[in-house]
PDB file of C-alpha atoms in Angstrom:
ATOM      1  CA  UNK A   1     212.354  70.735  20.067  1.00  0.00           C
ATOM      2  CA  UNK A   2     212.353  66.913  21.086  1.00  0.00           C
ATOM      3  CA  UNK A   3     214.280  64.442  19.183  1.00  0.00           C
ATOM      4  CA  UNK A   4     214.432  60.839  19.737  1.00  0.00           C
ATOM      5  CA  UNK A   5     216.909  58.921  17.542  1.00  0.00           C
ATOM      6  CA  UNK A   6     215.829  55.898  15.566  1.00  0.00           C
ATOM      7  CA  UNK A   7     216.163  52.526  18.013  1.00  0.00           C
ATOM      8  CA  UNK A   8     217.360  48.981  17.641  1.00  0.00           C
ATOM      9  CA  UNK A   9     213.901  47.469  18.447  1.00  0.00           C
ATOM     10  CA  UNK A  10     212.645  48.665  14.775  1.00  0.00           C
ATOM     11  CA  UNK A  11     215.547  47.201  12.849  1.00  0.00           C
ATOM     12  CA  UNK A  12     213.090  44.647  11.377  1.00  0.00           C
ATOM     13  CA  UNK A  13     210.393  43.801  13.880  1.00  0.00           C
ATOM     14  CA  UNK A  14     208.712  40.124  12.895  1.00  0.00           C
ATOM     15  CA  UNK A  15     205.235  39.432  12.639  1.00  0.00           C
ATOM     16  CA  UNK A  16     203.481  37.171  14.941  1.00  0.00           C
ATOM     17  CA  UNK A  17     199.974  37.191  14.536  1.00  0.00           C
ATOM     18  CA  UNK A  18     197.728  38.449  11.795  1.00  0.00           C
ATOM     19  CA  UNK A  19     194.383  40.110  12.905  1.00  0.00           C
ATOM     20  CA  UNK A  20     190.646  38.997  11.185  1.00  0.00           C
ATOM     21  CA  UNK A  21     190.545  42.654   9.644  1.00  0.00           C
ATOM     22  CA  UNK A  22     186.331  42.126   8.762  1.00  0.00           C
ATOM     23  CA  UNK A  23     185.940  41.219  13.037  1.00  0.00           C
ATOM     24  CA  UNK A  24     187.884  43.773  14.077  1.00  0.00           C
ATOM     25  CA  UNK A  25     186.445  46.839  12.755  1.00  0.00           C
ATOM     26  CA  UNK A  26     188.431  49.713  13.988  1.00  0.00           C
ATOM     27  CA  UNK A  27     191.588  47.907  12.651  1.00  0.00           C
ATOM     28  CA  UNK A  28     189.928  47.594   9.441  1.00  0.00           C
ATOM     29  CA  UNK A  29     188.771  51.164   8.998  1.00  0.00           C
ATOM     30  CA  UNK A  30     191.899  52.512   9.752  1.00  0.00           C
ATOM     31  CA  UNK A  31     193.652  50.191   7.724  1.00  0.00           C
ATOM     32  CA  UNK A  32     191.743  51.701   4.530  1.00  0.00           C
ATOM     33  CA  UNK A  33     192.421  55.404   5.784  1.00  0.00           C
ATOM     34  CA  UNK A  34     196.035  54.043   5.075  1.00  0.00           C
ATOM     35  CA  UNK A  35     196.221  52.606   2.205  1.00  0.00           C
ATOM     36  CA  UNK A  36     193.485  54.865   0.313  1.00  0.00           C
ATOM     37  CA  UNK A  37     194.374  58.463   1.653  1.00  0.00           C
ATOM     38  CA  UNK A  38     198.256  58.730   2.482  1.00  0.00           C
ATOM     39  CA  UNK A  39     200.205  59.153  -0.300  1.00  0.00           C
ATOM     40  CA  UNK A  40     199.525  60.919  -4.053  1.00  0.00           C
ATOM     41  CA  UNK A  41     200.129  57.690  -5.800  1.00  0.00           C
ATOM     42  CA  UNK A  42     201.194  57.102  -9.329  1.00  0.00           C
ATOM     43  CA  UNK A  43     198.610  54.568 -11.306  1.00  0.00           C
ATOM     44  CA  UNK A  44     201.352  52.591 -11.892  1.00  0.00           C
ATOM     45  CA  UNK A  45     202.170  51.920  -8.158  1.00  0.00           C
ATOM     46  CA  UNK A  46     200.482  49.155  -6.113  1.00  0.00           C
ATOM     47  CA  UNK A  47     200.148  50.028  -2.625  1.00  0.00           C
ATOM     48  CA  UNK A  48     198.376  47.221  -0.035  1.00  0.00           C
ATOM     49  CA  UNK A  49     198.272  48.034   3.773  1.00  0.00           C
ATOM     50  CA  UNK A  50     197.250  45.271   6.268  1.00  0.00           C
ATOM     51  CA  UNK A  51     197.422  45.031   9.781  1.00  0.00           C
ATOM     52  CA  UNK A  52     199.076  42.293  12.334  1.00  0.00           C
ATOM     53  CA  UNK A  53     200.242  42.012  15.740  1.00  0.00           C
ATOM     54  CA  UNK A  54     204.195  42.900  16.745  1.00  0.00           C
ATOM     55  CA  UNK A  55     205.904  43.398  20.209  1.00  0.00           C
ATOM     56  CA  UNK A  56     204.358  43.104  23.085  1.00  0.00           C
ATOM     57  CA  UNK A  57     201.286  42.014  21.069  1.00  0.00           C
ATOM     58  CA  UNK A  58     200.624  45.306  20.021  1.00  0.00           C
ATOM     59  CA  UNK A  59     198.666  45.650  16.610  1.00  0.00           C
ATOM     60  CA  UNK A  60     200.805  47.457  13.437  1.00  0.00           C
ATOM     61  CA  UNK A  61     199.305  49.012  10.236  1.00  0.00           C
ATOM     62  CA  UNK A  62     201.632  48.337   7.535  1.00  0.00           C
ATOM     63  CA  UNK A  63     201.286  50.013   4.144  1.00  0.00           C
ATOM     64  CA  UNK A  64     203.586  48.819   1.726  1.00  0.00           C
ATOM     65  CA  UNK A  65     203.974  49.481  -2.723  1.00  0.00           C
ATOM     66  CA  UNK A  66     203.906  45.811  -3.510  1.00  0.00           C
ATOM     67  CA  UNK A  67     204.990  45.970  -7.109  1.00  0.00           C
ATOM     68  CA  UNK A  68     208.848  46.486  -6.206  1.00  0.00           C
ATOM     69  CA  UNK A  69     209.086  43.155  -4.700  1.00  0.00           C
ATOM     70  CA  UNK A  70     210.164  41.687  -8.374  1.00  0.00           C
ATOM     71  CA  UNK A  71     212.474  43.888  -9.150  1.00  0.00           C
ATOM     72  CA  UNK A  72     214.393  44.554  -5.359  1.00  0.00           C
ATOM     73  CA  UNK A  73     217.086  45.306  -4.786  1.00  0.00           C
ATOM     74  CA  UNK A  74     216.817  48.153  -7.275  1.00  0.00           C
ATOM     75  CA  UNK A  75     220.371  49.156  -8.385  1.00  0.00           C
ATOM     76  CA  UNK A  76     222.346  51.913  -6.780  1.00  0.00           C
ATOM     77  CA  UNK A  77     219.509  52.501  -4.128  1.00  0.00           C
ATOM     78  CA  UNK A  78     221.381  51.170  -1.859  1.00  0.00           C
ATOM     79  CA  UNK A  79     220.541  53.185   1.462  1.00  0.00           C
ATOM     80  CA  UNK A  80     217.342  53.009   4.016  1.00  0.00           C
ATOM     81  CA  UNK A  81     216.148  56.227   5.491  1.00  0.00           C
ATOM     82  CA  UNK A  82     213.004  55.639   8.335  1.00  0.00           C
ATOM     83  CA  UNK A  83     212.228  58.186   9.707  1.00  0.00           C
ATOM     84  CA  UNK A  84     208.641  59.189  11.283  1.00  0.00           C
ATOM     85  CA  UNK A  85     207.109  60.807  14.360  1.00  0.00           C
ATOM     86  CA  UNK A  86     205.185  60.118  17.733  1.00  0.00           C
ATOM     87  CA  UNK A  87     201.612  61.035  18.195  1.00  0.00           C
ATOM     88  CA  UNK A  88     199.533  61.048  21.028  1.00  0.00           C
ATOM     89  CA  UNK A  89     196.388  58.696  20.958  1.00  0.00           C
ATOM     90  CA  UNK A  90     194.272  57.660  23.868  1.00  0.00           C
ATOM     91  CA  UNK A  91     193.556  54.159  22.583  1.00  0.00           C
ATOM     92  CA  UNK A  92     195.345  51.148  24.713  1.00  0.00           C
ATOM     93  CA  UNK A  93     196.712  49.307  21.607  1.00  0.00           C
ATOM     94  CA  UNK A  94     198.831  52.343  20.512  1.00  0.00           C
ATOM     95  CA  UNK A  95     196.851  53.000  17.458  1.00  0.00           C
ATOM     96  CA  UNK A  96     196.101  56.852  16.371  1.00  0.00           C
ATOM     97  CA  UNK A  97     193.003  58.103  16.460  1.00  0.00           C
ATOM     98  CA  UNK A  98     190.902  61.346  15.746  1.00  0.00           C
ATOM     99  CA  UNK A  99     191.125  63.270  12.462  1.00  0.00           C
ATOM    100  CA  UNK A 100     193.635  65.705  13.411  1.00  0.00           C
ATOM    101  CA  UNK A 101     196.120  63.141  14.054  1.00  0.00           C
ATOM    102  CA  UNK A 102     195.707  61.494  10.888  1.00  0.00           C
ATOM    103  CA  UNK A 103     195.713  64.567   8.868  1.00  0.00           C
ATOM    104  CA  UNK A 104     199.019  65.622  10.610  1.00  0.00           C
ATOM    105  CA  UNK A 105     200.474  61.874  10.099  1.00  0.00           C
ATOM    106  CA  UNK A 106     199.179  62.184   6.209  1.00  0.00           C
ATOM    107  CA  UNK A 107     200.674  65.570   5.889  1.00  0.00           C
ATOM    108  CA  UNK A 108     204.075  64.639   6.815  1.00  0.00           C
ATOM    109  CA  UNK A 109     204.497  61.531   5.156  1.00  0.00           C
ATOM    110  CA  UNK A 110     203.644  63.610   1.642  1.00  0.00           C
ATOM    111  CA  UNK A 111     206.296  66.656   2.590  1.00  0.00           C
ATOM    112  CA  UNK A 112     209.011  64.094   3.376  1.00  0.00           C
ATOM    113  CA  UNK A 113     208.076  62.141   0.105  1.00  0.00           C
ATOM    114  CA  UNK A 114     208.499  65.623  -1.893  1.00  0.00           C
ATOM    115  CA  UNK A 115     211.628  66.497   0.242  1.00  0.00           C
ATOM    116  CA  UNK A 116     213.286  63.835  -0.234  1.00  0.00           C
ATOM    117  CA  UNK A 117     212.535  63.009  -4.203  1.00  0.00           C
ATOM    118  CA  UNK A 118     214.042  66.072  -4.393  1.00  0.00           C
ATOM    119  CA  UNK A 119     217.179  65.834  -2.850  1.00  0.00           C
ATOM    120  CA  UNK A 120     217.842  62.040  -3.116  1.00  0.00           C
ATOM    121  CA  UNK A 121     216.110  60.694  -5.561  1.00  0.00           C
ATOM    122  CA  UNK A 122     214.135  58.920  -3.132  1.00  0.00           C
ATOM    123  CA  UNK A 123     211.968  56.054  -3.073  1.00  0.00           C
ATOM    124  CA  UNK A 124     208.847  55.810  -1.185  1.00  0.00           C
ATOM    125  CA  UNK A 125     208.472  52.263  -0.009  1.00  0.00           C
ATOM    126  CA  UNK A 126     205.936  51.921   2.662  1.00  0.00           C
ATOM    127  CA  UNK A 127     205.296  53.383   6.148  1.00  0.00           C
ATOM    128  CA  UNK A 128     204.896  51.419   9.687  1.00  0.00           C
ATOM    129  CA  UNK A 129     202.106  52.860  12.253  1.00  0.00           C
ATOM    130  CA  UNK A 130     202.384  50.883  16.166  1.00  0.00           C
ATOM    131  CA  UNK A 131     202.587  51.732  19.630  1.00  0.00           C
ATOM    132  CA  UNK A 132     201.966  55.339  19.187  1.00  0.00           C
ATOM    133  CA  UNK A 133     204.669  56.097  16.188  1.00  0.00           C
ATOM    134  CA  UNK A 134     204.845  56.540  12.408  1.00  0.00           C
ATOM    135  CA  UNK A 135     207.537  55.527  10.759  1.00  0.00           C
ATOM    136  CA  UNK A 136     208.203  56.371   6.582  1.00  0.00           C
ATOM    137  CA  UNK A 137     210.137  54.325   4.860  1.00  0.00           C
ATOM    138  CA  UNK A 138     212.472  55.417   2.195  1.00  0.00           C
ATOM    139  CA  UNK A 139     215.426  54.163  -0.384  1.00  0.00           C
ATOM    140  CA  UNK A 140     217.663  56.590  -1.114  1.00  0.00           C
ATOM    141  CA  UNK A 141     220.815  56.946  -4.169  1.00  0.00           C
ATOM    142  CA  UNK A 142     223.309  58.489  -1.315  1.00  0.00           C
ATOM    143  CA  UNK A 143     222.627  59.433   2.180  1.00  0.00           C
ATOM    144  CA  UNK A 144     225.042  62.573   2.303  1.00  0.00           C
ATOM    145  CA  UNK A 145     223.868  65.163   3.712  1.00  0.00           C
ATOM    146  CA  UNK A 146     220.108  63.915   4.077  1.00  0.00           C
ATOM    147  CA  UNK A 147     220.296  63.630   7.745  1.00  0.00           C
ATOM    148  CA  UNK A 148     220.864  67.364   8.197  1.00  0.00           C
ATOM    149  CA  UNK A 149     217.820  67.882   5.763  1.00  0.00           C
ATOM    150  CA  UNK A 150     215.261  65.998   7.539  1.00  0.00           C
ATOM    151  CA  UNK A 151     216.568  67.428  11.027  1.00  0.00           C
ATOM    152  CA  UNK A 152     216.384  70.688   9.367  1.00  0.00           C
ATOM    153  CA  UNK A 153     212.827  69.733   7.708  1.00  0.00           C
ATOM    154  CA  UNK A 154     211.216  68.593  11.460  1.00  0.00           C
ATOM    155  CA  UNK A 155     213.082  71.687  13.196  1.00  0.00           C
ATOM    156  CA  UNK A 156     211.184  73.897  11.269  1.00  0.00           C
ATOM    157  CA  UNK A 157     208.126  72.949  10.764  1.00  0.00           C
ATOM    158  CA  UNK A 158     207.434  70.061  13.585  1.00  0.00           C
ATOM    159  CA  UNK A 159     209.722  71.518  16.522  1.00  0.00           C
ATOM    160  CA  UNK A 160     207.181  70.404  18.984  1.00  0.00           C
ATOM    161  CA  UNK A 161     206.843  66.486  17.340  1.00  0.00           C
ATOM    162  CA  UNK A 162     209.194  63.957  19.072  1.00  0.00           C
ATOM    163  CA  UNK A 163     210.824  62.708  15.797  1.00  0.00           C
ATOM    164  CA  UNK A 164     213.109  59.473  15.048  1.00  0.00           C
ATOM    165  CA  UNK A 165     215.716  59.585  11.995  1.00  0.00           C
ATOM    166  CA  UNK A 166     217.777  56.892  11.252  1.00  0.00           C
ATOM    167  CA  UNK A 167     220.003  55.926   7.910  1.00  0.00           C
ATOM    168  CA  UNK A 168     222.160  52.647   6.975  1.00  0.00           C
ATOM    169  CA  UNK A 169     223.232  50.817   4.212  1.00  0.00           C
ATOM    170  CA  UNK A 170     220.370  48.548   3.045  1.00  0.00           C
ATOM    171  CA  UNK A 171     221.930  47.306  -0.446  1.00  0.00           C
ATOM    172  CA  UNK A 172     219.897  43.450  -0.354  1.00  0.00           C
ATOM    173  CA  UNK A 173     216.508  45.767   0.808  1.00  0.00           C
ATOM    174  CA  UNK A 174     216.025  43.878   3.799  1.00  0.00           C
ATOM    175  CA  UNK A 175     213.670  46.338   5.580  1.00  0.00           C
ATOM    176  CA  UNK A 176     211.446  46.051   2.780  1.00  0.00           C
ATOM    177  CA  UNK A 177     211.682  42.377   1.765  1.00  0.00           C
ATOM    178  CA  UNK A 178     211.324  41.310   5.002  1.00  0.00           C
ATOM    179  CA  UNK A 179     209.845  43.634   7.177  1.00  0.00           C
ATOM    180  CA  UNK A 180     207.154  45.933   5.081  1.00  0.00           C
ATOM    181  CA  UNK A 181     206.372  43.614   2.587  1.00  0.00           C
ATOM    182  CA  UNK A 182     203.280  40.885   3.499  1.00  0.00           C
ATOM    183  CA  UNK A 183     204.444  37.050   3.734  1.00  0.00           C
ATOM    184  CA  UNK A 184     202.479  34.396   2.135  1.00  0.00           C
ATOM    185  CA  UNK A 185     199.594  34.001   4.537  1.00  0.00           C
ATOM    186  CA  UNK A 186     199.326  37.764   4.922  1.00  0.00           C
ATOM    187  CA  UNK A 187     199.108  38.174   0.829  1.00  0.00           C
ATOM    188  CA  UNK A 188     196.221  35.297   0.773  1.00  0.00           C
ATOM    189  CA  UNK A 189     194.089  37.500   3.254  1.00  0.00           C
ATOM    190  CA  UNK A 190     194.500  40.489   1.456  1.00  0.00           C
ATOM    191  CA  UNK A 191     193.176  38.491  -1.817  1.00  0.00           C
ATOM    192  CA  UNK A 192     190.584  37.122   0.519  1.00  0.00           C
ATOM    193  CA  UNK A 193     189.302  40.337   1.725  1.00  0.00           C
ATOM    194  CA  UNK A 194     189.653  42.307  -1.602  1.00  0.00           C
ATOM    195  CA  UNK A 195     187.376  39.647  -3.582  1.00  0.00           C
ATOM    196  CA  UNK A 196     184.717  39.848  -1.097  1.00  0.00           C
ATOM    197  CA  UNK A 197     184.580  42.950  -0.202  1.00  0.00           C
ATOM    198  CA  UNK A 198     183.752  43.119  -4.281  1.00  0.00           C
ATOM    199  CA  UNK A 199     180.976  40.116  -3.488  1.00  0.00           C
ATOM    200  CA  UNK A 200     179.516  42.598  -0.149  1.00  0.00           C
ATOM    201  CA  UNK A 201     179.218  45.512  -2.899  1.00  0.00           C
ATOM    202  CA  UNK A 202     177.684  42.962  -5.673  1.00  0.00           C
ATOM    203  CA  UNK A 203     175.032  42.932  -2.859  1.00  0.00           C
ATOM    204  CA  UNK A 204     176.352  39.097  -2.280  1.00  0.00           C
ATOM    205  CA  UNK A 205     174.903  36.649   1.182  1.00  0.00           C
ATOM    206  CA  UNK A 206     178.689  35.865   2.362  1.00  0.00           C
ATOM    207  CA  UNK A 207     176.784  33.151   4.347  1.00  0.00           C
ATOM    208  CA  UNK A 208     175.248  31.139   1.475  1.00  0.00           C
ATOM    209  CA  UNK A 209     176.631  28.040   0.074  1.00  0.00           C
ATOM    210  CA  UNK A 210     177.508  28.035  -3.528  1.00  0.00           C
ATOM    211  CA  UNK A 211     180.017  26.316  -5.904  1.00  0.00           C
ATOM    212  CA  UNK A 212     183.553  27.952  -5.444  1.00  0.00           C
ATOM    213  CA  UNK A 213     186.376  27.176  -7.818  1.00  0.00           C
ATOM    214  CA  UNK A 214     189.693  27.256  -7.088  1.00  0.00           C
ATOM    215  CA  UNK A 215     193.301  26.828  -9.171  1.00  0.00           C
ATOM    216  CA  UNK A 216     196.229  25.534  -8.666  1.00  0.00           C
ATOM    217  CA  UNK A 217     199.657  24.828 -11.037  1.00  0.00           C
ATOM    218  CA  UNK A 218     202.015  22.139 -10.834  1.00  0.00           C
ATOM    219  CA  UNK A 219     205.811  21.993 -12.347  1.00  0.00           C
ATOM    220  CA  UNK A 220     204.940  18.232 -13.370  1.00  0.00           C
ATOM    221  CA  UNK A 221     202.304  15.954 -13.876  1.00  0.00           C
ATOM    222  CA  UNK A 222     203.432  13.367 -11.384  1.00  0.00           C
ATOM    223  CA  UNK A 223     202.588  16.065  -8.215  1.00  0.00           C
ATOM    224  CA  UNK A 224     199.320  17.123 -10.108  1.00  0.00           C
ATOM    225  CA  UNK A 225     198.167  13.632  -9.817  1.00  0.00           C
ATOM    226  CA  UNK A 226     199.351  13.197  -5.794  1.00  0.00           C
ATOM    227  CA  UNK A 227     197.663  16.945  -5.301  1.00  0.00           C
ATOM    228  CA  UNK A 228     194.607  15.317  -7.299  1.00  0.00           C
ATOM    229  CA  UNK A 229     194.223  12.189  -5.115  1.00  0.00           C
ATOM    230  CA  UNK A 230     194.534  14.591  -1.943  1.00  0.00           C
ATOM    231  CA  UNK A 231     191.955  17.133  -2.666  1.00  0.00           C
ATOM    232  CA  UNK A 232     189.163  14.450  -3.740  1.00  0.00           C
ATOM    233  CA  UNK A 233     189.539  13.283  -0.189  1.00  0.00           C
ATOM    234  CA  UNK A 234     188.640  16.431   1.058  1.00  0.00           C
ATOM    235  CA  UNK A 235     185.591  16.292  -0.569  1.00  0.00           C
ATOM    236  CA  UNK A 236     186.377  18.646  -3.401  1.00  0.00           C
ATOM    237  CA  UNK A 237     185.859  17.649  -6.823  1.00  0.00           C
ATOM    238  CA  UNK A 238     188.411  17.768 -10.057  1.00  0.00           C
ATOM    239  CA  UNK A 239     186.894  20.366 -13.017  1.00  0.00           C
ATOM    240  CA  UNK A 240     190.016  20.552 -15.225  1.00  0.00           C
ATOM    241  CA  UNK A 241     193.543  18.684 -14.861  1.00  0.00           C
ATOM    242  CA  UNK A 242     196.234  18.635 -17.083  1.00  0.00           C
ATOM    243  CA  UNK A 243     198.474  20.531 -19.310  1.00  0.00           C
ATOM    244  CA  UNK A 244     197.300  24.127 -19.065  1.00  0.00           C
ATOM    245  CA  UNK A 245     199.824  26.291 -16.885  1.00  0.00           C
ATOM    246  CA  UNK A 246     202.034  29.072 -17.552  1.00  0.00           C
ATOM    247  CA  UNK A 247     206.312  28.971 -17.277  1.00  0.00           C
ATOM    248  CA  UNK A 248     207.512  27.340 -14.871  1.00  0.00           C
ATOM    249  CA  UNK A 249     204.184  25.632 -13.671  1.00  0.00           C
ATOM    250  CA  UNK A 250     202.821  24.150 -17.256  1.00  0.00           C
ATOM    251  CA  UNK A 251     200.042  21.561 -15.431  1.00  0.00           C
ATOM    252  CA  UNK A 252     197.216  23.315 -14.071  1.00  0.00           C
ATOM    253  CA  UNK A 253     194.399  21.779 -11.630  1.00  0.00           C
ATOM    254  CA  UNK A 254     190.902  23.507 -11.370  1.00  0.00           C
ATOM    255  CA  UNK A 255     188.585  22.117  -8.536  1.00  0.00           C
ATOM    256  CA  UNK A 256     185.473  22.877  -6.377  1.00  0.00           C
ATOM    257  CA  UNK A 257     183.419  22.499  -3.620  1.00  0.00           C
ATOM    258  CA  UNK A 258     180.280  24.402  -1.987  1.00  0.00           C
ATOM    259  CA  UNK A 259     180.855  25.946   1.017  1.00  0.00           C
ATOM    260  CA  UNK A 260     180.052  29.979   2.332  1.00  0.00           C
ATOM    261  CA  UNK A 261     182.492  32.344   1.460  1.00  0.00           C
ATOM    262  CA  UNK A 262     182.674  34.959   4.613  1.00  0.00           C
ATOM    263  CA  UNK A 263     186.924  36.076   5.714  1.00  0.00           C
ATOM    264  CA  UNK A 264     186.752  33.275   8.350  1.00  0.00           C
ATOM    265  CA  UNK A 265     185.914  30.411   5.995  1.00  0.00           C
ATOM    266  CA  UNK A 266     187.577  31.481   3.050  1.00  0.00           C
ATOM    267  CA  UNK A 267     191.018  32.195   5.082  1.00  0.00           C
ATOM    268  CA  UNK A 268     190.787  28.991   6.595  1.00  0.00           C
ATOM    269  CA  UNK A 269     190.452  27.031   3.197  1.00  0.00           C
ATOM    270  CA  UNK A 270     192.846  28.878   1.307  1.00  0.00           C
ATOM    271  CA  UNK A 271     195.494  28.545   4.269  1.00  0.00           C
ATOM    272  CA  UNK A 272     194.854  25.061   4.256  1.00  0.00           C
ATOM    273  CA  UNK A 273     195.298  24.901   0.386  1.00  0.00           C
ATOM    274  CA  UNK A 274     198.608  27.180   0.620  1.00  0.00           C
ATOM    275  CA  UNK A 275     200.335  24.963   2.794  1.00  0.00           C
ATOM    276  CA  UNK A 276     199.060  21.874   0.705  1.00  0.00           C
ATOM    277  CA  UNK A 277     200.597  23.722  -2.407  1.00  0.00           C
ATOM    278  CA  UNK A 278     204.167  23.576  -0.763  1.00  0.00           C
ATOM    279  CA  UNK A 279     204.568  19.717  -0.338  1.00  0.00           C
ATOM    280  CA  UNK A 280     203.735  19.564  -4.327  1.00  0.00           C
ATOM    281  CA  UNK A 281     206.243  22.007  -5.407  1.00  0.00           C
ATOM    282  CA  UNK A 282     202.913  23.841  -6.738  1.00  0.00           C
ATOM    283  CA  UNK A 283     201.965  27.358  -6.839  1.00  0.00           C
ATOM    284  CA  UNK A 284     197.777  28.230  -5.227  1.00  0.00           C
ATOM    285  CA  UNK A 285     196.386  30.996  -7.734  1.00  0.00           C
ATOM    286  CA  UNK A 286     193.225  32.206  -5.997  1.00  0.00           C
ATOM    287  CA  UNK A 287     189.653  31.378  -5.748  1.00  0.00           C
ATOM    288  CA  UNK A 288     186.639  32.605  -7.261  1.00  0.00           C
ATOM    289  CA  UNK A 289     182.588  32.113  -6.877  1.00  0.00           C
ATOM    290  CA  UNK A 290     179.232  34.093  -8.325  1.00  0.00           C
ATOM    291  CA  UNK A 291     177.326  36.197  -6.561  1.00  0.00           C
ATOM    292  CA  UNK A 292     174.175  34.637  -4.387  1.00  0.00           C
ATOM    293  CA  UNK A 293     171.725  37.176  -3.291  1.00  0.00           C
ATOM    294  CA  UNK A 294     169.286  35.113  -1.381  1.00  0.00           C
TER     295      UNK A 294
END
């Protein structure tokens, strides 16, 4: 039986780049094996997976359960288990491939899930596939004795599998707040690519101009009206501005502007707007269009 013990270079790797998942097509299909097929999910969970570059400028596929980020750290869950296995894969960027290798990947994620929800009470978090290894991320109530259990668990029924096992003390969440879980830019894509995806199905012509509306709130009128001033000189025009937010952000700004709505134009507006949003204290809330046929 191999064993190779959890390393310092996966502590909490940073992204560097984040790949144009509708260009590159094998990252995007594997991407939605991920997210759609690896876990028996509760409909109360949110899971997202994405993909960016790491290391050595190897690609990662991230799949992460988004709706814990409001309420981590979660009390008394105060240990990280990750713990995962190599594969074999004849692809250059370290990726798996083949069904087998997925179905094996799939399989063992779910047992460790069940193992250890049994015997820790634990939390299922997201999972990290790059440079030829899967690695499941857990939170767990106590980590006694839950090394010898997954040893045990990939002794007997992986003993050929080079596996890596490593638990610490993880009370602020770290690994998942800011390793697994998307940044700001990453989060905008995924909003990107989910609402057109739903315009590709609609039967929509990504590459046809049409009106396409997009919101923004404000914490006070005073940066509404600098925002305001800004946006008209970038040729967009003002539909609704004033005192219609929510909480914290009571002034709300809705504005347009006609222009196609395929990843690469819509990531590169909505980027631009993000960043735009941060020198007005304001908060971007997403985009939307109609569908255009012809």
């Amino acid at each position: 039986m191999k064993r190779l013990m959890y390393s310092s270079k996966h502590s909490c790797p940073k992204i560097t780049t984040f790949f144009n998942i509708l260009k590159k097509s094998l990252v995007y299909g594997l991407g939605l094996f991920f997210c759609t097929n690896l876990y028996s999910q509760a409909k109360t969970e949110h899971w997202e997976t994405y993909m960016a570059s790491y290391e050595g400028g190897k690609p990662g596929s991230t799949t992460v359960r988004m709706d814990l980020m409001e309420k981590a750290p979660i009390l008394d869950y105060n240990y990280v288990l990750v713990t995962g296995i190599t594969y074999e894969s004849n692809r250059e960027d370290g990726l798996p491939e083949g069904d087998e290798t997925f179905k094996l990947l799939h399989k063992i994620g779910d047992e460790l899930n069940a193992l250890l929800k049994q015997e820790a009470e634990g939390m299922l978090v997201g999972s990290f596939t790059n440079n030829f290894e899967r690695l499941e991320y857990f939170y767990l109530k106590s980590d006694l004795g839950i090394k010898e259990k997954v040893e045990s668990f990939y002794e007997t029924n992986y003993a050929n599998n080079t596996y890596s096992l490593n638990i610490k003390e993880d009370k602020k969440w770290e690994y998942y707040t800011q390793f697994l879980y998307p940044n700001e830019e990453i989060k905008n894509q995924i909003s990107n690519l989910r609402l057109i995806k739903e315009l590709k199905e609609a039967g929509d012509n990504l590459t046809k101009k049409r009106r396409v509306d997009h919101w923004i709130y404000f914490r006070n009128k005073e940066n509404l009206g600098h925002f305001s001033e800004a946006i008209i000189k970038l040729n967009f025009k003002i539909e609704f501005s004033g005192r219609k937010g929510v909480a914290k952000f009571p002034y709300s700004l809705q504005f347009y502007k006609n222009n196609k709505v395929d990843i690469d134009t819509m990531n590169a507006i909505t980027s631009s707007l993000q960043e735009m949003s941060k020198n007005y204290d304001a908060k971007y809330d997403g985009w939307e269009t109609i569908v255009v046929r012809n």
